[in-house]
XYZ file of C-alpha atoms in Angstrom:
732
model
C 180.241 225.064 192.771
C 178.042 222.002 192.162
C 178.518 219.990 188.966
C 175.471 218.915 186.959
C 175.467 215.460 185.383
C 173.191 215.706 182.345
C 171.765 213.164 179.883
C 171.885 214.560 176.345
C 169.793 213.065 173.504
C 172.638 211.924 171.242
C 174.132 208.614 170.015
C 176.869 208.598 172.674
C 176.562 206.182 175.600
C 177.802 208.618 178.224
C 176.745 211.464 180.511
C 177.923 215.074 180.244
C 178.963 217.512 182.981
C 177.870 221.155 183.074
C 177.983 224.065 185.464
C 174.682 225.375 186.848
C 172.853 228.023 184.786
C 173.228 231.652 185.866
C 170.941 232.554 188.751
C 170.122 228.972 189.718
C 170.472 228.244 193.425
C 171.743 224.794 194.501
C 168.493 223.989 196.308
C 166.562 224.536 193.049
C 168.441 221.752 191.231
C 166.818 218.303 191.400
C 167.357 215.143 189.345
C 164.676 214.754 186.677
C 164.502 218.443 185.751
C 164.957 219.583 182.163
C 167.879 221.853 181.310
C 168.662 223.836 178.187
C 172.350 223.273 177.483
C 174.858 224.044 174.730
C 175.971 220.939 172.842
C 178.426 221.560 170.036
C 176.887 224.292 167.932
C 173.357 223.426 169.070
C 171.066 224.125 172.012
C 169.419 220.942 173.278
C 167.085 219.926 176.085
C 168.795 217.530 178.496
C 167.721 215.888 181.731
C 169.500 216.385 185.025
C 170.681 213.020 186.391
C 172.610 214.092 189.469
C 174.177 217.033 191.282
C 177.729 216.177 192.358
C 180.800 217.811 193.850
C 183.436 217.066 191.223
C 183.982 216.082 187.620
C 186.490 214.011 185.662
C 186.770 217.052 183.365
C 188.622 220.183 184.431
C 185.947 222.577 185.690
C 187.590 225.378 183.700
C 186.516 223.528 180.543
C 182.919 222.953 181.638
C 180.201 225.089 180.087
C 177.293 226.430 182.122
C 173.783 225.272 181.320
C 171.746 227.965 179.594
C 168.507 227.649 181.562
C 166.611 225.532 184.063
C 163.302 224.707 182.335
C 161.423 223.136 185.278
C 160.677 224.170 188.826
C 159.925 220.542 189.734
C 161.292 217.332 188.163
C 159.556 216.402 184.921
C 160.613 212.773 185.403
C 160.097 211.606 188.968
C 162.619 209.425 190.787
C 160.889 206.192 189.769
C 160.829 206.989 186.040
C 164.353 208.385 186.134
C 165.591 205.137 187.692
C 163.582 203.104 185.156
C 165.148 205.031 182.274
C 168.654 204.466 183.591
C 167.972 200.760 184.142
C 166.558 200.444 180.603
C 169.592 202.223 179.127
C 171.870 199.663 180.787
C 169.731 196.647 179.912
C 169.110 197.581 176.270
C 172.619 199.017 175.833
C 171.222 202.293 174.482
C 172.396 205.891 175.028
C 170.912 207.204 178.269
C 170.025 210.608 176.798
C 167.955 209.089 174.011
C 166.219 206.692 176.431
C 165.084 209.502 178.713
C 164.109 211.697 175.765
C 161.795 208.944 174.460
C 160.079 208.828 177.842
C 158.922 212.452 177.502
C 155.926 213.702 175.510
C 157.066 215.451 172.324
C 156.010 218.855 173.684
C 158.477 218.505 176.576
C 161.421 217.631 174.330
C 161.603 221.168 172.995
C 163.012 224.371 174.395
C 159.808 226.387 174.170
C 157.258 225.810 176.948
C 154.112 224.020 175.760
C 151.452 226.492 174.723
C 147.899 226.414 175.968
C 145.636 224.492 173.595
C 142.402 226.102 172.359
C 139.191 224.410 173.499
C 138.574 221.046 171.880
C 134.790 220.985 172.540
C 131.950 223.501 172.489
C 128.353 223.366 173.701
C 125.251 225.573 173.584
C 124.312 228.182 176.130
C 120.692 228.818 177.088
C 120.698 231.790 174.737
C 122.021 229.594 171.928
C 119.281 227.022 172.483
C 116.668 229.783 172.218
C 118.117 231.356 169.065
C 117.019 230.197 165.613
C 119.876 229.669 163.134
C 117.964 231.875 160.680
C 118.706 234.831 162.964
C 122.342 234.533 161.815
C 121.567 234.624 158.090
C 124.248 237.276 157.576
C 126.809 234.842 159.053
C 126.016 231.526 157.312
C 128.911 229.587 158.857
C 127.843 230.619 162.348
C 124.282 229.620 161.462
C 125.404 226.149 160.334
C 127.424 225.649 163.502
C 124.546 226.835 165.710
C 122.224 224.358 163.974
C 124.713 221.547 164.590
C 125.065 222.479 168.276
C 121.277 222.366 168.607
C 121.282 218.795 167.211
C 124.068 217.350 169.397
C 125.247 218.345 172.894
C 128.983 218.614 172.160
C 130.864 219.596 169.011
C 134.619 219.029 168.620
C 137.291 219.992 166.126
C 136.588 216.955 163.934
C 132.942 218.010 163.522
C 134.065 221.560 162.719
C 136.296 220.211 159.948
C 133.471 218.066 158.544
C 131.214 221.115 158.571
C 133.850 223.231 156.819
C 133.986 225.653 159.737
C 137.121 227.095 161.337
C 137.563 227.222 165.154
C 137.290 231.014 164.867
C 133.607 230.614 163.992
C 133.055 228.757 167.280
C 134.810 231.572 169.133
C 132.525 234.075 167.368
C 129.468 232.204 168.682
C 131.043 232.259 172.151
C 131.518 236.044 171.884
C 127.783 236.368 171.127
C 126.908 234.245 174.151
C 125.385 231.490 172.006
C 128.041 228.853 172.756
C 130.681 228.210 175.386
C 133.879 226.109 175.569
C 133.232 222.673 177.046
C 136.818 221.760 177.905
C 138.324 218.812 176.107
C 137.503 215.232 175.283
C 138.866 213.941 178.580
C 136.554 216.218 180.572
C 133.620 215.165 178.406
C 134.461 211.538 179.024
C 134.468 212.281 182.723
C 131.012 213.834 182.489
C 129.692 210.822 180.588
C 131.387 208.403 182.967
C 129.690 209.962 185.958
C 126.508 208.298 184.754
C 128.155 204.991 183.900
C 125.673 202.145 184.058
C 127.669 199.320 182.500
C 126.284 195.959 183.585
C 128.816 193.598 185.129
C 128.122 190.029 183.992
C 128.376 187.160 186.426
C 131.829 185.619 186.497
C 132.290 181.928 185.891
C 134.427 179.877 188.269
C 137.648 180.277 186.240
C 137.238 184.044 185.958
C 136.500 184.364 189.667
C 139.604 182.374 190.583
C 141.737 184.636 188.386
C 140.258 187.810 189.882
C 140.730 186.539 193.435
C 144.349 185.521 192.854
C 145.394 188.912 191.467
C 143.225 190.975 193.825
C 144.837 189.305 196.827
C 148.187 190.622 195.549
C 147.169 194.289 195.306
C 149.713 196.288 197.263
C 152.707 194.062 196.487
C 154.632 192.939 193.424
C 153.301 189.757 191.868
C 153.501 188.829 188.146
C 150.669 186.780 186.638
C 150.162 185.179 183.233
C 146.506 184.845 182.241
C 146.206 182.231 179.492
C 142.619 182.408 178.289
C 141.175 180.988 175.101
C 139.705 183.544 172.706
C 136.316 184.705 173.958
C 136.925 183.463 177.514
C 136.242 186.866 179.121
C 139.737 188.129 179.851
C 138.555 191.740 179.555
C 135.947 191.163 182.243
C 138.722 189.920 184.533
C 140.629 193.141 183.798
C 137.572 195.266 184.612
C 136.949 193.549 187.952
C 140.575 193.984 188.980
C 140.557 197.656 188.029
C 137.430 198.143 190.166
C 139.299 196.805 193.174
C 142.385 198.866 192.350
C 140.302 202.062 192.187
C 138.615 201.168 195.460
C 142.076 201.295 197.064
C 142.540 204.843 195.778
C 145.125 203.755 193.203
C 145.570 204.054 189.438
C 145.620 201.378 186.740
C 147.560 201.147 183.474
C 146.251 198.967 180.636
C 148.490 198.345 177.616
C 146.986 197.263 174.286
C 149.038 196.364 171.199
C 147.314 198.473 168.528
C 145.790 201.940 168.262
C 142.794 200.276 166.621
C 141.959 198.469 169.875
C 142.065 201.647 171.961
C 138.649 203.162 170.989
C 136.650 199.990 171.664
C 138.513 199.357 174.940
C 138.011 202.993 175.920
C 134.267 202.809 175.270
C 133.858 199.601 177.230
C 135.739 201.041 180.204
C 133.806 204.316 180.052
C 130.509 202.443 180.140
C 131.675 200.589 183.223
C 133.415 203.131 185.435
C 132.418 206.407 187.022
C 135.970 207.610 186.416
C 137.260 209.384 183.302
C 139.457 207.092 181.232
C 142.529 208.503 179.489
C 143.955 207.172 176.237
C 147.604 207.579 175.246
C 148.785 206.574 171.786
C 150.443 207.985 168.679
C 147.125 208.800 167.013
C 146.578 211.720 169.411
C 147.855 215.227 168.883
C 150.905 216.356 170.840
C 148.686 218.487 173.050
C 146.298 215.629 173.809
C 149.170 213.320 174.735
C 150.753 215.931 176.986
C 147.495 216.591 178.841
C 146.875 212.879 179.364
C 150.462 212.431 180.597
C 150.048 215.306 183.063
C 146.710 214.053 184.377
C 148.152 210.635 185.103
C 151.121 212.258 186.843
C 148.824 214.425 188.983
C 146.545 211.502 189.880
C 143.502 212.878 188.022
C 143.512 210.094 185.426
C 142.687 206.978 187.401
C 142.657 204.626 184.389
C 145.118 204.959 181.499
C 144.781 202.861 178.337
C 147.646 203.097 175.879
C 149.919 201.463 173.385
C 153.617 200.657 173.793
C 154.954 204.096 174.811
C 152.315 204.454 177.559
C 154.575 202.287 179.740
C 156.535 205.494 180.452
C 153.506 207.388 181.805
C 154.093 208.905 185.261
C 151.599 207.957 187.983
C 150.897 209.351 191.390
C 149.718 206.010 192.825
C 150.131 203.149 190.375
C 148.407 200.060 191.742
C 147.947 197.674 188.793
C 149.429 197.046 185.329
C 147.655 194.949 182.691
C 149.250 193.955 179.371
C 146.610 192.665 176.962
C 147.689 190.374 174.090
C 151.095 190.180 175.770
C 152.511 187.988 172.980
C 152.120 190.712 170.362
C 155.275 191.837 168.543
C 154.158 195.472 168.525
C 155.144 195.744 172.203
C 158.793 195.621 171.031
C 160.117 198.887 169.610
C 161.866 198.033 166.338
C 164.084 201.082 165.844
C 166.030 203.543 167.976
C 165.453 202.687 171.628
C 164.534 199.003 171.149
C 162.677 198.339 174.394
C 159.966 195.797 175.156
C 156.943 197.416 176.793
C 155.822 194.016 178.112
C 159.110 193.406 179.891
C 159.290 196.974 181.188
C 155.761 196.518 182.565
C 157.072 193.734 184.793
C 159.970 195.948 185.877
C 157.650 198.897 186.647
C 155.339 196.676 188.661
C 158.291 195.519 190.752
C 159.394 199.129 191.301
C 155.868 200.199 192.294
C 155.120 197.120 194.450
C 151.996 196.237 192.504
C 150.780 193.211 190.520
C 151.182 192.940 186.754
C 148.855 190.761 184.685
C 149.951 189.547 181.236
C 146.983 188.252 179.257
C 146.759 186.309 176.002
C 145.084 183.369 174.313
C 148.476 182.521 172.806
C 151.161 183.509 175.336
C 154.711 184.060 174.131
C 157.020 181.130 174.779
C 159.132 183.369 177.036
C 156.111 184.032 179.250
C 155.124 180.365 179.375
C 158.703 179.483 180.301
C 158.628 182.028 183.132
C 155.388 180.466 184.357
C 156.871 176.958 184.248
C 159.871 178.132 186.291
C 157.635 179.753 188.890
C 158.526 183.353 188.035
C 154.944 184.061 186.972
C 151.798 182.583 188.472
C 149.820 180.921 185.675
C 146.052 181.470 185.559
C 143.928 179.698 182.947
C 140.546 180.400 181.360
C 139.850 177.269 179.336
C 136.205 177.871 178.435
C 134.508 180.621 176.482
C 132.381 183.003 178.513
C 128.595 182.796 178.364
C 128.520 179.216 177.161
C 129.865 180.012 173.668
C 131.494 177.030 171.987
C 134.909 177.097 170.310
C 134.732 177.120 166.506
C 135.368 174.052 164.398
C 138.597 174.261 162.374
C 139.038 172.624 158.955
C 142.145 172.503 156.766
C 141.219 172.907 153.098
C 143.748 171.317 150.743
C 144.121 173.720 147.787
C 146.646 171.648 145.855
C 145.596 171.260 142.213
C 142.430 173.270 142.843
C 141.420 176.347 140.888
C 141.503 179.561 142.908
C 139.623 182.744 142.055
C 141.733 185.681 143.263
C 143.118 183.407 145.958
C 139.736 181.946 147.008
C 138.585 178.381 146.418
C 135.033 177.631 145.329
C 134.488 175.724 148.577
C 135.323 178.851 150.588
C 133.064 181.033 148.441
C 130.183 178.604 148.973
C 130.652 178.742 152.757
C 130.685 182.553 152.679
C 127.495 182.545 150.573
C 125.755 180.276 153.102
C 126.916 182.484 155.991
C 125.551 185.675 154.435
C 122.281 184.013 153.442
C 121.786 183.010 157.083
C 122.095 186.678 158.135
C 125.588 186.326 159.615
C 128.996 187.795 158.856
C 132.156 186.286 157.365
C 135.772 187.289 157.907
C 138.501 186.662 155.324
C 142.036 187.035 156.655
C 145.100 187.659 154.500
C 148.172 189.208 156.060
C 149.090 191.130 152.915
C 147.681 194.541 152.085
C 147.489 196.051 148.618
C 146.116 194.563 145.396
C 148.940 192.200 144.475
C 152.455 191.558 145.826
C 154.001 191.031 142.367
C 153.634 192.807 139.016
C 155.188 190.909 136.096
C 155.349 191.364 132.332
C 153.854 188.415 130.440
C 156.149 189.120 127.503
C 159.700 189.501 128.820
C 159.285 188.454 132.462
C 160.141 191.893 133.918
C 159.323 192.207 137.620
C 158.497 195.423 139.479
C 161.342 195.535 142.000
C 162.028 198.292 144.508
C 164.951 200.456 143.419
C 166.081 200.847 147.033
C 165.395 197.463 148.678
C 165.792 193.777 147.991
C 162.031 193.531 147.703
C 159.209 193.616 145.184
C 156.870 196.558 144.835
C 153.260 195.931 145.844
C 150.463 196.990 143.514
C 147.859 199.389 144.949
C 145.207 199.707 142.258
C 142.996 202.219 144.061
C 145.852 204.704 144.258
C 147.360 203.658 140.891
C 150.664 203.090 142.658
C 153.482 200.639 143.138
C 154.576 200.879 146.770
C 157.416 199.320 148.727
C 156.155 198.119 152.112
C 159.686 198.260 153.532
C 160.940 201.752 152.617
C 157.641 203.384 151.489
C 159.056 204.212 148.047
C 156.247 204.980 145.587
C 156.131 204.738 141.788
C 153.217 205.231 139.392
C 151.491 202.052 138.238
C 152.637 201.462 134.635
C 150.266 200.556 131.813
C 153.113 199.144 129.680
C 156.170 197.074 130.553
C 159.046 199.545 130.991
C 161.432 197.083 129.266
C 159.552 195.705 126.240
C 156.458 197.990 126.262
C 154.144 194.994 126.305
C 150.669 195.943 127.648
C 150.143 192.443 129.104
C 151.059 192.968 132.768
C 150.081 190.227 135.203
C 149.198 190.565 138.867
C 150.560 187.550 140.746
C 148.992 186.737 144.087
C 146.218 188.511 145.966
C 146.295 191.246 148.586
C 143.434 192.539 150.716
C 142.510 195.159 148.109
C 142.154 192.481 145.427
C 140.134 190.263 147.738
C 137.807 193.154 148.502
C 137.125 193.709 144.789
C 136.674 189.992 144.100
C 134.217 189.548 146.972
C 132.265 192.635 145.937
C 131.846 191.119 142.472
C 130.814 187.745 143.901
C 128.417 189.134 146.567
C 127.163 192.471 145.167
C 124.138 192.570 147.473
C 126.291 192.586 150.630
C 128.824 195.181 151.850
C 132.499 194.205 151.944
C 134.531 195.985 154.646
C 138.315 196.071 154.289
C 140.325 196.691 157.461
C 144.049 197.234 156.950
C 146.541 200.055 157.290
C 145.377 201.649 154.033
C 141.724 201.953 155.090
C 142.355 202.959 158.720
C 144.980 205.671 158.278
C 142.685 208.539 159.319
C 142.013 209.283 162.967
C 138.567 207.722 163.476
C 138.457 205.342 160.504
C 139.049 202.148 162.502
C 136.438 203.053 165.101
C 133.885 203.827 162.371
C 134.507 200.518 160.581
C 134.286 198.475 163.784
C 131.052 200.184 164.868
C 129.566 199.551 161.438
C 130.380 195.833 161.653
C 128.932 195.587 165.145
C 125.530 196.725 163.947
C 125.162 193.091 162.921
C 124.104 193.400 159.292
C 125.377 190.623 157.006
C 128.709 191.600 155.494
C 132.157 190.292 154.612
C 135.204 191.530 156.498
C 138.539 191.455 154.720
C 141.694 192.372 156.575
C 145.202 191.841 157.825
C 146.411 191.012 161.343
C 144.704 194.189 162.568
C 141.586 191.975 162.687
C 143.293 189.337 164.815
C 143.847 191.445 167.920
C 141.088 191.386 170.472
C 138.103 192.482 168.389
C 134.716 191.126 169.406
C 132.388 190.633 166.439
C 129.446 188.593 167.790
C 127.882 188.017 164.351
C 130.994 186.605 162.651
C 130.358 182.876 162.279
C 132.761 182.014 159.446
C 136.469 182.836 159.352
C 138.606 182.090 156.305
C 142.404 182.133 156.631
C 144.418 182.466 153.420
C 148.110 181.924 152.685
C 149.157 180.761 156.156
C 151.838 178.576 154.552
C 154.465 181.327 154.363
C 154.961 181.310 158.105
C 155.497 177.537 158.163
C 158.819 177.768 156.321
C 160.336 180.905 157.815
C 164.118 181.067 158.253
C 163.491 182.688 161.643
C 163.269 180.165 164.480
C 160.268 182.109 165.787
C 158.333 181.526 162.555
C 156.365 178.509 163.776
C 155.425 180.274 167.024
C 154.144 183.348 165.181
C 152.281 181.250 162.652
C 150.512 179.337 165.417
C 149.657 182.482 167.361
C 148.253 184.190 164.296
C 146.130 181.212 163.290
C 144.657 180.804 166.787
C 144.010 184.532 167.206
C 142.272 184.896 163.828
C 140.279 181.709 164.363
C 139.132 183.132 167.693
C 137.053 185.800 165.927
C 134.482 183.141 164.944
C 131.509 182.086 167.072
C 132.170 184.399 170.014
C 128.499 184.765 170.994
C 125.611 182.297 170.884
C 126.122 181.433 167.216
C 128.425 178.494 166.400
C 131.543 179.339 164.425
C 133.683 177.603 161.840
C 137.185 178.295 160.590
C 138.444 177.342 157.132
C 142.211 177.341 156.583
C 143.331 177.226 152.941
C 146.709 175.511 152.705
C 148.998 173.639 150.347
C 150.440 171.802 153.374
C 147.510 170.178 155.217
C 149.824 167.553 156.773
C 152.356 170.047 158.142
C 153.068 169.201 161.821
C 152.523 172.809 162.968
C 149.025 172.937 161.474
C 148.134 169.439 162.602
C 149.335 170.116 166.157
C 147.267 173.289 166.419
C 144.120 171.754 164.948
C 144.320 168.430 166.789
C 145.722 169.451 170.181
C 145.354 173.232 170.599
C 147.825 175.970 171.437
C 149.027 174.764 174.902
C 150.298 171.430 173.540
C 151.716 173.171 170.474
C 153.622 175.637 172.677
C 155.013 172.864 174.900
C 156.375 171.072 171.829
C 158.058 174.270 170.607
C 159.587 174.866 174.040
C 161.075 171.381 173.983
C 162.667 172.129 170.590
C 164.041 175.450 171.846
C 165.589 173.718 174.856
C 167.370 171.181 172.669
C 168.905 173.995 170.599
C 169.480 176.330 173.581
C 167.482 179.063 171.874
C 165.533 181.721 173.811
C 164.028 181.446 176.336
C 166.627 178.797 177.297
C 169.458 181.022 176.093
C 169.886 184.756 175.673
C 170.573 186.712 172.510
C 171.383 190.164 171.186
C 171.679 191.383 167.633
C 174.125 194.095 166.583
C 173.098 195.748 163.319
C 175.125 197.996 161.058
C 174.096 199.704 157.833
C 176.169 201.718 155.386
C 176.312 202.775 151.760
C 178.430 199.656 151.054
C 177.981 196.157 152.448
C 181.693 195.610 153.077
C 181.813 198.739 155.261
C 179.062 197.380 157.524
C 180.640 193.928 157.690
C 184.135 195.278 158.445
C 182.768 197.417 161.270
C 181.003 194.441 162.839
C 184.091 192.273 162.383
C 186.095 194.819 164.378
C 183.479 194.720 167.162
C 183.586 190.937 167.161
C 187.391 191.046 167.502
C 187.000 193.247 170.587
C 185.139 190.394 172.294
C 188.253 188.249 172.249
C 188.403 184.545 171.376
C 185.082 182.654 171.388
C 184.108 180.755 174.510
C 181.422 178.145 175.210
C 179.686 180.736 177.418
C 179.310 183.375 174.692
C 179.181 182.798 170.945
C 179.304 185.479 168.256
C 177.870 184.477 164.875
C 178.710 186.636 161.889
C 178.993 189.229 160.646
C 176.470 188.188 158.025
C 174.373 190.091 155.491
C 170.919 190.763 156.930
C 168.093 188.626 155.478
C 167.026 191.744 153.546
C 170.476 193.073 152.770
C 169.531 196.293 150.981
C 166.823 198.476 152.467
C 166.097 202.136 151.689
C 169.291 202.293 149.651
C 171.576 201.124 152.450
C 173.301 197.776 152.969
C 172.823 195.975 156.259
C 174.789 193.364 158.148
C 174.223 191.694 161.514
C 176.258 190.138 164.313
C 174.412 187.708 166.570
C 175.497 187.105 170.181
C 174.193 184.028 172.018
C 174.927 183.118 175.633
C 173.709 180.732 178.282
C 173.717 183.397 181.006
C 172.300 186.896 180.764
C 175.177 188.363 182.794
C 177.640 187.035 180.211
C 175.602 188.602 177.415
C 175.638 192.046 179.007
C 179.350 191.830 179.806
C 180.044 191.032 176.147
C 177.761 193.827 174.972
C 179.512 196.311 177.230
C 182.878 195.454 175.662
C 181.358 195.598 172.223
C 179.722 199.006 172.782
C 182.952 200.441 174.193
C 184.770 199.251 171.061
C 182.043 200.660 168.824
C 182.161 204.117 170.374
C 185.947 204.214 170.222
C 185.891 203.603 166.454
C 185.092 206.434 164.138
C 182.156 205.466 161.931
C 182.952 206.629 158.395
C 180.865 206.770 155.257
C 177.645 207.442 157.144
C 177.768 204.073 158.918
C 175.137 203.552 161.615
C 174.952 200.792 164.185
C 172.611 199.682 166.944
C 172.145 196.997 169.563
C 168.963 194.951 169.919
C 168.732 192.966 173.173
C 166.167 190.140 173.126
C 165.488 190.625 169.381
C 162.185 189.448 167.952
C 163.367 189.209 164.342
C 166.527 189.250 162.235
C 165.570 192.201 160.014
């Protein structure tokens, strides 16, 4: 009897053996299929890894699987191999890795149900029928009137109209409307008439396109370093055209959901192929259908966020990672993978080129280019003749600030609006104020569960922790001395929005942060409103720094950049520089000149001076030289082992035991800690970290293997949890 080796979604770093389910023939069993298996007192969905002849466990003790859920493998051989490689590299349980690669609908025992239609359109009879003819069915009449005003109506429009999907079905039963498929099919219909104009490439863009296009059909990694506004997206579009001409598919990764709609629209205008989006803002059904279309080869272009790297393809021919430096490509909990790094691995497995693009490449990527691992392509001039913005450092020492804004900044914004242009004010802190303090006794609003302060959100009358999401009502009196004099210290984007509305009442102020873009189409609506070109002020967090093209923004103001200059994390200077350059790049992207004003208490700081005087390439080279002196990544390799428990000493003792399992320290591998995490208490639990640093990656993984074996052999008591983070991007 064959033995089934199954990956189970659980915290254990091992595989489990089962007997075949009743009635399953050996020829029906293929790696990558889903199986329903008993696991303890539960029934779970596992993935078949291999069919073998024997087991290390006595076959009399093996349980049979309960059911074979797939006729064909859900994960093909390429994705199955990628998942197993990622489990080894990131030292994560194989079952959880493979589970994360599946759409949520396929992680459950029940087969995915058929979704109701997402779009409806009129029939000829519906077009000829007056809504008044349905006066005895007012909801049907309202829906018929809407269908006569626009060609397609989806679920969102039904909700806005206050109409249930059953009303649409009633119109279909009367022959007045008919299902029009789903959004993907509608996109395909629109794309068939795509008339997007392709601008003429400049010499730098053409060289980049030629270099990558010549590599189609074989693995070749490229780093495209292009200044903001240099036309990187046009390079992507030209390469995708050539990929499609070869009968292959293209995957484009973007860092934020907010970038997906505008990228989707630009691609739809350009190509006569339907474009599929994959991100967490979609429903489970929408994500499953997009996943299946890519697998079947119907979706020729897929645009998605981090998890889209696990999309199956029938003929993958090109991978593009836009804003490759962005931290959001690294998963920060559970399966801590880097989508950027896995993109390079997938390209190698599929024998296709991968293009990493950014105006501010990560130091790791620049180091790979310097060592010849990546081919470096540069776009050093803005497309269309646009000039880079001028950058000025405004010294705010001993100057009065109004809600965080200097009078000089307010005057520049006033001049910008009066000239019919738009201004952007950047502050990477949402909410009204980061600190609430009593003027009488000095009480501070601290989170009860974290070593952090609660942020004031005036619009919601809340105090909210941005680390654990704890919420408390906004007090009107000090809870200690009952003094009504409560002070708000420091601005957030909500406070800036109110201050700018008071200062410029005749102009709209648009706030773009997580609070204002939480609904499904909110970000798209805000961006489209800004692009109409009317004078306005944009206020936002780093969501505004990522790839948006606002041609009428001529003034950018950057507030409170100083915090990143003094970070305890060695990556602080790199992130500060990237953020400043990316935000500054929103100014003057069209034919209007731009200016950038940076408010700072440290105008002579070497990081700021280097960026302003010499630009990002020189700044990055200087940081790389510092990293080499200290043997920090990318010149060394690191992993972070985290533990959290109800008591700090429990977490530290557990990590100390893991450290002991590594044996005596050697020059090749150093273990630092255990130490309390920079934010020791979070969500009511205490956290400690153990940092491993090595000169060679092989030594790091050998040490991690010993450490993980020791961790799994110890019984974690008191609810202790632990995890491994390979190539960490922060210490939290």
